[in-house]
Amino acid sequence: MSVDGPRTSVFTFESAVHSHHVLRSLDELRRKEILCDLKVEVESRSFRAHSSVLASCSDYFYTRLANHSRPNLTVSLPVEVTVEGFEPLLQFAYTAKLHFTKENILEIHRCAKLLGFHNLDKACFEFLIPKLSDGGTTAREVKQNDENQTLHEKSQAASGNNIPTGDRNSDTGKDNVPQDAENPRATPSTDCPPDISSDKEMHLDLSPLHTKSTSYHIGAEQDHYFQNSVPHLASTTRAELCPFLSMSGTGDDEKLHSATAGCGGDILAMEEELAMDVHCVSTEPSTDKDLNIPDITEGHFIQHGRDLISPADCSHLCPLNTAEARNVLDCIANAGNLSDIGTNQVFDTTEQAFSDLAPKDGVAERSTVEREVAEHLAKGFWPDLSSTLTEQLPLDSLDQSAAGNSSDFHWLKHLDLGAAPDDCPFLRDLSSNGGQISGGDSLSKEDTGDSSCISPIDSRENSECESDVDSVQCDTNGQVQEVDLPFPVEQISSMTRRAFLQMLKQQRLTPEQLEFVQDVRRRSKNRVAAQRCRKRKIDCIYRLEGDIKKLMSEKEKLLQDRDQLRLSMEELRQNLSGLRQNLSMDTSPQSEELQTLARYVSSDCPTSVLLTPMASPSLAGPDREVQANTCLDDFLTDNVAEDTAALDSSIAFLQDSIQTAVTQPSAPELTE
DNA sequence: CGTACTTGTCATGAA
DNA sequence: TATTCATGACAAGTA
């Protein structure tokens, strides 16, 4: 039987934004070249970066940098890695956003494979490459290509070519625990050429072409890639290729996926806030060689996969894996030619994005989609609004959404809209579009003369006996049918007096109809007035309550100030009493002068007696204290106007004397 | 069943 | 003088 100590509860606070802030700060540091301990040379260009960042994102960099903690490293990437492919990857490492064009998507994909970048989901490329490439490659072909690769590597692994892989997790993401036995991070030195660490110039030429001492392995798919994409490497042996390529030949085909796609990687395992931004850029190739991605975004979708999904579920963590995401991106593709959209157009909000993604052929269908989205968003992020929104949404619209495209927007629940409900463009627009103000005629608010309160009231009028308050309206409607009004009854209360009279004149109503119309108008107006009145009354009550609280606070503060002043006054009196005692026992010339002065300034005041207690031994204790205070106050009050000059000089002299007494504590006159 | 609350309506006075 | 508005009072409905 084990005796356990007292159990202590451990609480964990997990910030949902910390990782994002850290990443953003790191990117800021990189842009300012602060704390950058790594220089990456790609072709003729060099990039400053943080080794830890790249090592955490790339198996290649991890393998090459894990054992080199010295600063100012220079890493020359293999020649097969191009700036076109590496620059977006570097941006991705610091921003979790991959900017690509259909011209460079293949190059990025190839470099991502070479460098073993995580979190670039394979399915992303599976989907995007066929969509953006002109060759008509299908997603199935891309997937099949990767499957062939994994199968090939599995066969190679079975044959004994088990090279450490850069992958730390399985493709399924179900096993997020790093397996050190197969983890290259456990034995990174095996992949590092021994001559690198001895490089005295700290210039790590990591190109496999220059590290012939390393025996690396390359899978068939890489061979295929190199033979097609890198012709000059077609004749290169596997041992001369990028070390990362050897990582993918562990024999575990699933790990290859992870190495290239990053699903189930450490970052995912850490439940980091994941964001996959897909910037569909224009067909114009990027001419900006800086790391600042040009503003050529056409479609911008941000999907955060936190909180709602298990980190082990790779397919959910990588939204572009899902069929829903494919549908969305299909919308991008179907929205028109990418080049048709302005190169400087940026979709910063889902509103813009889906406005353009929505079918152009029908407003009703678009409205249905938007309502579906709004409902979904509201349910997911603003539960308080969801009910209201659902109530306001037409039932047929919701039914249509439920039966139609609702499944296409399941992934929207992962959208991170950190805005208030009022800031939600969908809800805002829906309210503005769908919330048609009652009385729906062309009369403006000023024209009707009604206040803002008319909207909810009239909205109730528009509804058809949906609630209890509409019982009156039901009765009214019944009367409307009886009198057979030639115009909508809801117009009666909303129109101006002039318009109302004009309408009565034009309609030639019967006396019964006229009486009914006037009664309806009167009651409606009065109803609104009563509501306004009650609202004002409630507002007044709230305002008065606020005033009461404010006054109570002020009162409390004044009472505290009063108590504080009393304490200060009491302390001052005690100090003054002590000072008088010290002065009375002081036999120094200064003290004699003080006493003389005291007798002078209080020649007709009993205070002089108090200042010279020896002269009046009959008074002592609290009585003398009270009397002294009283007499002194009275004297000062009575004589201040008579001899101000003498008083000022006396006060100054007293102050000097007090100061002298204070600064000379060792004076014999201050000691008994 | 009583109570508190909401809402519509009426009566009345002021503008 | 007619109309509008504000407001108190009352009644009906509801939780």
GROMACS .gro file of C-alpha atoms in nm, chain A residues 62-63 66-67 164-165 167-168 178-191:
model
   22
   62TYR     CA    1   1.636   2.027  -3.807
   63THR     CA    2   1.873   1.762  -3.917
   66ALA     CA    3   2.016   2.039  -3.433
   67ASN     CA    4   2.377   1.987  -3.340
  164PRO     CA    5   1.612   0.788  -4.060
  165THR     CA    6   1.321   0.997  -4.154
  167ASP     CA    7   0.891   1.256  -3.981
  168ARG     CA    8   0.797   1.233  -3.623
  178PRO     CA    9   0.759   1.099  -3.104
  179GLN     CA   10   0.927   0.772  -3.143
  180ASP     CA   11   1.283   0.832  -3.067
  181ALA     CA   12   1.386   0.498  -3.199
  182GLU     CA   13   1.300   0.615  -3.544
  183ASN     CA   14   1.314   0.981  -3.483
  184PRO     CA   15   1.602   1.140  -3.659
  185ARG     CA   16   1.611   1.401  -3.388
  186ALA     CA   17   1.725   1.134  -3.154
  187THR     CA   18   2.019   1.066  -3.373
  188PRO     CA   19   2.067   1.372  -3.581
  189SER     CA   20   2.435   1.331  -3.598
  190THR     CA   21   2.400   1.033  -3.822
  191ASP     CA   22   2.274   1.256  -4.093
   0.00000   0.00000   0.00000
